[in-house]
Short mmCIF file of C-alpha atoms in Angstrom, two decimals:
data_model
loop_
_atom_site.label_atom_id
_atom_site.label_comp_id
_atom_site.label_asym_id
_atom_site.label_seq_id
_atom_site.Cartn_x
_atom_site.Cartn_y
_atom_site.Cartn_z
CA MET V 7 22.99 0.70 6.86
CA VAL V 8 20.66 3.62 6.22
CA HIS V 9 21.09 5.08 2.74
CA GLU V 10 20.75 8.80 2.23
CA PRO V 11 18.30 9.96 -0.43
CA GLY V 12 20.96 10.81 -3.01
CA LEU V 13 23.19 8.38 -4.87
CA CYS V 14 26.93 8.80 -4.56
CA HIS V 15 28.94 8.54 -7.75
CA ALA V 16 30.71 5.41 -6.56
CA HIS V 17 27.47 3.64 -5.67
CA ALA V 18 25.99 4.47 -9.07
CA ARG V 19 28.76 2.51 -10.74
CA THR V 20 27.75 -0.62 -8.81
CA LEU V 21 24.42 -0.80 -10.61
CA PRO V 22 23.79 -3.93 -12.69
CA GLY V 23 24.95 -3.74 -16.29
CA PRO V 24 21.52 -3.33 -17.92
CA HIS V 25 20.80 -0.33 -15.70
CA GLN V 26 24.19 1.20 -16.48
CA ALA V 27 23.48 0.88 -20.19
CA ARG V 28 19.99 2.27 -19.80
CA LEU V 29 21.25 5.28 -17.85
CA ARG V 30 24.00 6.03 -20.36
CA ARG V 31 21.39 6.06 -23.11
CA LEU V 32 19.50 8.67 -21.09
CA HIS V 33 22.53 10.85 -20.41
CA GLY V 34 24.89 10.20 -23.30
CA PRO V 35 28.17 8.25 -23.32
CA GLY V 36 30.25 10.82 -21.43
CA ALA V 37 27.76 11.69 -18.73
CA ASP V 38 28.03 11.00 -15.02
CA VAL V 39 25.74 8.18 -13.96
CA PHE V 40 23.34 9.35 -11.24
CA PRO V 41 20.27 7.18 -11.90
CA LEU V 42 17.95 8.74 -9.33
CA GLY V 43 19.64 12.03 -8.63
CA PRO V 44 19.06 15.57 -9.89
CA ALA V 45 20.61 14.80 -13.27
CA LEU V 46 17.39 13.02 -14.24
CA SER V 47 15.08 15.70 -12.86
CA ASP V 48 12.11 16.33 -15.13
CA PRO V 49 9.58 18.89 -13.89
CA GLY V 50 6.95 17.25 -16.10
CA LYS V 51 7.15 14.02 -14.12
CA ALA V 52 6.18 14.34 -10.48
CA LEU V 53 8.02 11.19 -9.36
CA GLN V 54 11.21 11.63 -11.35
CA GLY V 55 14.23 10.70 -9.27
CA ARG V 56 12.26 8.57 -6.80
CA CYS V 57 11.95 4.84 -6.22
CA ALA V 58 8.88 2.73 -5.50
CA ILE V 59 8.47 -0.85 -4.34
CA VAL V 60 5.20 -2.41 -5.50
CA THR V 61 4.16 -5.88 -4.36
CA GLY V 62 1.79 -8.07 -6.34
CA ALA V 63 2.82 -6.05 -9.38
CA GLY V 64 2.91 -8.82 -11.96
CA LYS V 65 -0.75 -8.56 -12.84
CA GLY V 66 -3.93 -6.70 -12.06
CA LEU V 67 -3.94 -3.67 -9.82
CA GLY V 68 -0.27 -3.94 -8.85
CA ARG V 69 0.84 -3.99 -12.48
CA ALA V 70 -1.33 -0.94 -13.21
CA TYR V 71 0.22 0.88 -10.24
CA ALA V 72 3.76 0.01 -11.34
CA LEU V 73 3.15 1.18 -14.91
CA HIS V 74 1.58 4.45 -13.77
CA LEU V 75 4.34 5.20 -11.26
CA ALA V 76 6.97 4.51 -13.90
CA ALA V 77 5.17 6.81 -16.34
CA GLN V 78 5.46 9.52 -13.67
CA GLY V 79 9.23 9.01 -13.64
CA ALA V 80 9.69 6.63 -10.70
CA ALA V 81 12.07 3.70 -10.76
CA VAL V 82 10.07 0.65 -9.71
CA LEU V 83 10.98 -2.58 -7.97
CA VAL V 84 8.31 -4.89 -9.36
CA ASN V 85 7.55 -7.71 -6.95
CA ASN V 86 5.56 -10.83 -7.73
CA ARG V 87 6.37 -14.35 -6.63
CA ARG V 88 7.72 -16.81 -9.15
CA HIS V 89 5.53 -19.81 -9.92
CA ALA V 90 7.01 -23.28 -10.12
CA GLY V 91 9.03 -23.93 -13.26
CA GLU V 92 9.02 -20.35 -14.52
CA ALA V 93 12.16 -18.92 -16.08
CA ASP V 94 12.90 -15.26 -15.38
CA ALA V 95 11.43 -14.04 -18.66
CA GLN V 96 8.23 -16.02 -18.09
CA THR V 97 7.42 -14.45 -14.74
CA SER V 98 4.71 -11.84 -14.47
CA ALA V 99 7.11 -9.56 -12.60
CA GLN V 100 9.61 -9.60 -15.45
CA GLN V 101 6.86 -9.00 -17.99
CA THR V 102 5.82 -5.87 -16.09
CA VAL V 103 9.46 -4.77 -16.02
CA GLN V 104 9.68 -5.26 -19.79
CA ALA V 105 6.55 -3.15 -20.31
CA ILE V 106 8.03 -0.36 -18.19
CA GLU V 107 11.36 -0.48 -19.99
CA ALA V 108 9.66 -0.54 -23.39
CA ALA V 109 7.99 2.75 -22.43
CA GLY V 110 11.35 4.26 -21.45
CA GLY V 111 11.14 3.63 -17.71
CA LEU V 112 13.42 2.02 -15.16
CA ALA V 113 12.45 -1.14 -13.29
CA GLN V 114 13.79 -4.31 -11.73
CA ALA V 115 12.00 -7.57 -10.95
CA SER V 116 11.75 -9.09 -7.48
CA TRP V 117 10.50 -12.64 -7.08
CA CYS V 118 10.38 -13.09 -3.31
CA ASP V 119 7.19 -14.34 -1.68
CA VAL V 120 5.74 -11.60 0.55
CA SER V 121 4.58 -14.21 3.07
CA ASP V 122 8.23 -15.01 3.81
CA PRO V 123 9.34 -13.09 6.94
CA GLY V 124 12.58 -12.13 5.16
CA SER V 125 10.86 -10.78 2.06
CA GLY V 126 10.75 -7.19 3.26
CA GLU V 127 14.48 -7.05 3.89
CA GLN V 128 15.14 -8.70 0.53
CA MET V 129 13.10 -6.13 -1.36
CA VAL V 130 14.58 -3.20 0.54
CA ASP V 131 18.13 -4.45 -0.04
CA GLN V 132 17.44 -5.00 -3.73
CA ALA V 133 15.89 -1.56 -4.21
CA LEU V 134 18.82 0.12 -2.49
CA ALA V 135 21.34 -1.89 -4.50
CA CYS V 136 19.63 -1.13 -7.82
CA PHE V 137 18.34 2.40 -7.29
CA GLY V 138 20.13 3.74 -4.21
CA ARG V 139 17.02 4.86 -2.36
CA ILE V 140 13.43 4.08 -1.39
CA ASP V 141 10.67 6.68 -1.41
CA MET V 142 7.39 4.84 -1.88
CA LEU V 143 5.87 1.55 -0.79
CA ILE V 144 2.72 0.13 -2.33
CA ALA V 145 1.82 -3.06 -0.47
CA ASN V 146 -0.67 -4.54 -2.89
CA ALA V 147 -0.17 -8.32 -2.75
CA GLY V 148 -3.13 -10.22 -1.38
CA CYS V 149 -5.03 -13.49 -1.53
CA ASP V 150 -8.46 -14.79 -0.65
CA ALA V 151 -10.13 -18.15 -0.22
CA ALA V 152 -13.85 -17.62 0.21
CA CYS V 153 -15.22 -20.13 2.67
CA SER V 154 -17.69 -20.10 5.55
CA PHE V 155 -16.11 -19.63 8.96
CA GLY V 156 -16.98 -23.10 10.23
CA LYS V 157 -15.19 -24.72 7.30
CA GLN V 158 -11.98 -22.70 7.63
CA SER V 159 -9.10 -23.96 9.72
CA VAL V 160 -6.77 -21.79 11.75
CA ALA V 161 -4.12 -22.69 9.16
CA ASP V 162 -6.37 -21.18 6.47
CA PHE V 163 -6.56 -17.97 8.49
CA ARG V 164 -2.78 -17.88 8.90
CA ALA V 165 -2.21 -18.35 5.16
CA ILE V 166 -4.41 -15.37 4.32
CA PHE V 167 -2.91 -13.22 7.08
CA ASP V 168 0.61 -14.15 5.94
CA VAL V 169 0.00 -12.49 2.57
CA GLY V 170 -2.69 -9.87 3.20
CA PHE V 171 -1.41 -8.50 6.51
CA PHE V 172 2.09 -9.76 7.28
CA GLY V 173 3.17 -9.29 3.66
CA SER V 174 2.47 -5.57 4.11
CA LEU V 175 4.05 -5.55 7.56
CA TYR V 176 7.32 -7.21 6.49
CA LEU V 177 7.92 -4.69 3.71
CA THR V 178 6.91 -1.62 5.69
CA HIS V 179 8.88 -2.65 8.77
CA ALA V 180 12.04 -3.23 6.70
CA ALA V 181 11.76 0.09 4.85
CA TRP V 182 10.60 2.20 7.80
CA PRO V 183 14.07 3.11 9.19
CA HIS V 184 15.18 4.32 5.75
CA LEU V 185 12.07 6.47 5.28
CA MET V 186 12.37 7.95 8.77
CA GLN V 187 16.10 8.63 8.38
CA GLN V 188 15.62 10.54 5.13
CA ALA V 189 12.52 12.33 6.52
CA TYR V 190 10.47 11.41 3.49
CA GLY V 191 8.22 8.57 2.48
CA ARG V 192 4.84 7.71 1.03
CA VAL V 193 3.24 4.39 1.98
CA VAL V 194 0.04 2.97 0.49
CA LEU V 195 -1.36 -0.14 2.16
CA THR V 196 -4.15 -2.20 0.64
CA THR V 197 -7.29 -3.01 2.57
CA SER V 198 -10.82 -3.84 1.49
CA SER V 199 -14.41 -2.88 2.19
CA ALA V 200 -14.55 -6.36 3.72
CA GLY V 201 -12.14 -5.10 6.37
CA LEU V 202 -14.56 -2.30 7.21
CA TYR V 203 -17.86 -4.12 7.05
CA GLY V 204 -17.17 -7.85 6.90
CA ASN V 205 -18.52 -10.18 4.23
CA HIS V 206 -20.22 -13.54 4.25
CA GLY V 207 -17.69 -16.29 3.59
CA GLN V 208 -14.70 -13.96 3.95
CA SER V 209 -14.00 -13.93 7.68
CA ALA V 210 -10.25 -14.56 7.28
CA TYR V 211 -9.84 -12.05 4.47
CA ALA V 212 -11.96 -9.44 6.26
CA ALA V 213 -10.00 -9.86 9.49
CA SER V 214 -6.65 -9.51 7.71
CA LYS V 215 -7.80 -6.35 5.95
CA ALA V 216 -9.18 -4.86 9.17
CA ALA V 217 -5.73 -5.41 10.67
CA VAL V 218 -4.25 -3.41 7.80
CA ILE V 219 -6.46 -0.44 8.71
CA GLY V 220 -5.20 -0.47 12.30
CA LEU V 221 -1.61 -0.70 11.11
CA MET V 222 -2.10 2.18 8.68
CA ARG V 223 -3.63 4.47 11.26
CA SER V 224 -0.87 3.82 13.79
CA LEU V 225 1.94 4.28 11.27
CA ALA V 226 0.33 7.50 10.03
CA LEU V 227 0.56 8.90 13.56
CA GLU V 228 4.18 7.79 14.01
CA GLY V 229 5.42 8.91 10.62
CA GLN V 230 3.70 12.27 10.22
CA ARG V 231 6.28 14.52 11.87
CA HIS V 232 8.99 12.84 9.78
CA ASN V 233 7.10 13.49 6.51
CA VAL V 234 6.42 9.77 6.17
CA LEU V 235 2.75 9.68 5.22
CA VAL V 236 0.71 6.49 5.27
CA ASN V 237 -2.69 5.87 3.71
CA ALA V 238 -4.77 2.85 2.74
CA ILE V 239 -6.79 2.12 -0.34
CA ALA V 240 -9.70 -0.29 -0.69
CA PRO V 241 -9.72 -0.80 -4.47
CA TYR V 242 -12.39 -2.17 -6.75
CA GLY V 243 -10.81 -3.55 -9.91
CA TYR V 244 -11.52 -6.38 -12.31
CA SER V 245 -8.69 -8.86 -11.91
CA GLN V 246 -7.95 -12.55 -11.60
CA MET V 247 -8.78 -12.35 -7.89
CA THR V 248 -12.06 -10.45 -8.27
CA ALA V 249 -13.35 -12.04 -11.48
CA PRO V 250 -15.46 -14.60 -9.55
CA TYR V 251 -17.35 -11.73 -7.89
CA LEU V 252 -17.79 -9.27 -10.79
CA ALA V 253 -19.78 -9.85 -13.96
CA ALA V 254 -17.59 -9.96 -17.07
CA GLU V 255 -19.45 -7.03 -18.65
CA LEU V 256 -18.17 -4.84 -15.79
CA ALA V 257 -14.55 -5.52 -16.69
CA PRO V 258 -14.11 -2.31 -18.77
CA VAL V 259 -15.85 -0.19 -16.12
CA PHE V 260 -13.64 -1.59 -13.36
CA ASP V 261 -10.45 -1.67 -15.37
CA VAL V 262 -7.54 -1.64 -12.92
CA SER V 263 -5.93 1.31 -14.68
CA ARG V 264 -8.73 3.51 -13.32
CA VAL V 265 -7.44 3.10 -9.75
CA ALA V 266 -3.78 3.76 -10.58
CA PRO V 267 -3.94 7.59 -10.77
CA LEU V 268 -5.13 7.78 -7.16
CA VAL V 269 -2.32 5.54 -5.92
CA SER V 270 0.18 7.59 -7.92
CA TRP V 271 -1.14 10.81 -6.37
CA LEU V 272 -0.84 9.38 -2.85
CA CYS V 273 2.83 8.77 -3.62
CA GLN V 274 3.63 12.30 -4.76
CA PRO V 275 5.52 14.86 -2.67
CA ASP V 276 2.66 17.35 -3.03
CA CYS V 277 0.17 14.94 -1.50
CA GLN V 278 -0.21 15.66 2.22
CA LEU V 279 -3.02 13.22 2.98
CA ASN V 280 -2.19 11.03 5.95
CA GLY V 281 -4.07 8.32 7.79
CA GLU V 282 -6.85 8.24 5.21
CA LEU V 283 -8.84 5.26 3.99
CA LEU V 284 -10.01 5.65 0.40
CA VAL V 285 -12.38 3.36 -1.48
CA SER V 286 -11.77 3.62 -5.22
CA GLY V 287 -12.71 1.99 -8.49
CA ALA V 288 -14.27 2.70 -11.89
CA GLY V 289 -12.84 6.21 -11.82
CA ILE V 290 -14.57 7.32 -8.61
CA THR V 291 -13.37 7.52 -5.01
CA ARG V 292 -15.00 7.60 -1.59
CA ARG V 293 -13.49 8.49 1.77
CA ALA V 294 -14.20 6.00 4.55
CA SER V 295 -13.66 6.18 8.28
CA VAL V 296 -14.38 4.46 11.56
CA GLY V 297 -16.60 6.53 13.85
CA GLU V 298 -18.28 6.67 17.24
CA SER V 299 -21.59 8.22 18.21
CA PRO V 300 -22.07 10.61 21.11
CA ALA V 301 -22.44 8.71 24.39
CA ARG V 302 -25.71 7.86 26.08
CA ARG V 303 -26.19 6.45 29.57
CA LEU V 304 -27.71 2.96 29.30
CA ARG V 305 -29.49 1.56 32.34
CA PRO V 306 -30.27 -2.17 32.59
CA GLN V 307 -34.00 -1.52 32.36
CA ASP V 308 -33.81 0.45 29.09
CA MET V 309 -30.96 -1.20 27.16
CA ALA V 310 -33.07 -2.00 24.09
CA GLN V 311 -34.46 1.51 23.74
CA GLY V 312 -31.09 3.13 24.47
CA LEU V 313 -29.23 1.05 21.89
CA THR V 314 -31.90 1.84 19.29
CA GLN V 315 -31.39 5.53 19.99
CA LEU V 316 -27.61 5.13 19.70
CA SER V 317 -27.94 3.52 16.28
CA ALA V 318 -29.66 6.66 14.98
CA LEU V 319 -26.93 9.06 16.11
CA PRO V 320 -24.26 10.38 13.70
CA LEU V 321 -20.76 8.96 13.95
CA GLN V 322 -17.61 10.99 14.50
CA GLY V 323 -14.05 9.94 13.73
CA TYR V 324 -11.04 10.69 15.92
CA ALA V 325 -7.40 11.34 15.16
CA SER V 326 -6.23 8.58 17.51
CA ALA V 327 -7.38 6.20 20.23
CA ASN V 328 -6.14 8.71 22.79
CA ALA V 329 -8.31 11.43 21.27
CA SER V 330 -11.31 9.12 21.39
CA PHE V 331 -10.72 8.32 25.06
CA ALA V 332 -10.24 11.99 25.94
CA LYS V 333 -13.67 12.75 24.47
CA PHE V 334 -15.10 9.75 26.31
CA LEU V 335 -13.81 11.15 29.61
CA THR V 336 -15.57 14.47 29.00
CA GLU V 337 -18.80 12.58 28.40
CA VAL V 338 -18.28 10.57 31.59
CA ASP V 339 -17.91 13.81 33.54
CA SER V 340 -20.92 15.44 31.92
CA MET V 341 -23.21 12.48 32.51
CA ASN V 342 -22.08 11.77 36.06
CA PRO V 343 -22.69 8.01 35.84
CA SER V 344 -22.40 7.62 39.62
CA ALA V 345 -25.68 9.46 40.13
#
């Protein structure tokens, strides 16, 4: 079932008890309960009345994103897998929820493992049941196991892809029909500079993050005319995952909270960026892209010289693979390779 953006009165009354109580405190005892509808509209909070799903939100970057989105008025489904033996209150997801609620926000914990093929549907169903709508997806969960290529098994590759790529795919695929139906959505996928450039000892991680870039670009093209905008961020933040690679004295500089404002902006209705790849950390941001140089005819006898010349040419990005090929055809015609 595709849910419309607004919450009907009847559906609002099916919210879990803690949310009912929280909403009545916001509105007063005699008020209608519309948790994400116009009744809670606050022009000072850009995301008031909207719902976000954030994966990997128990700690690190994901937690910072969830807190910032909630501070902007969004209701947040906080996802982080439960570790063995943890009670609800001990989980990192629930601790993030408690921090949001302590600040006056609205949140719910999700403990599904994003590598599970059914995790996307579970999160979407839970968000709709709790908040009545979905507006924003931040696919942040990831994992890495640095190891040289020759020492990694195919199973190792699959494990990293299951979280870093398929974890993003499962959530986005499950939510996509709802976003398209309501003609509104903001999606932020997480990649890495390793996905752009590669890195020694990170072949599996780099490959999974390169796949995220291709997914983002394709979804940006499909979603644009429906006002479903998709971007990717390659964040630099000091966290449990990155601590082995960053000196401890850089922790304050690369505090994860310094990336959160960018992610929050990418989720706002006023943000019209689409199909962009942004590298961000320590309070600064760069725009990245994949590009191609102008074409040159390479003959067998001058391959080395021709490739050296190509490497010195500026690179140009294209809106799509079709646009790239169209330009390539014009170069084929102009260079008359049959001559």
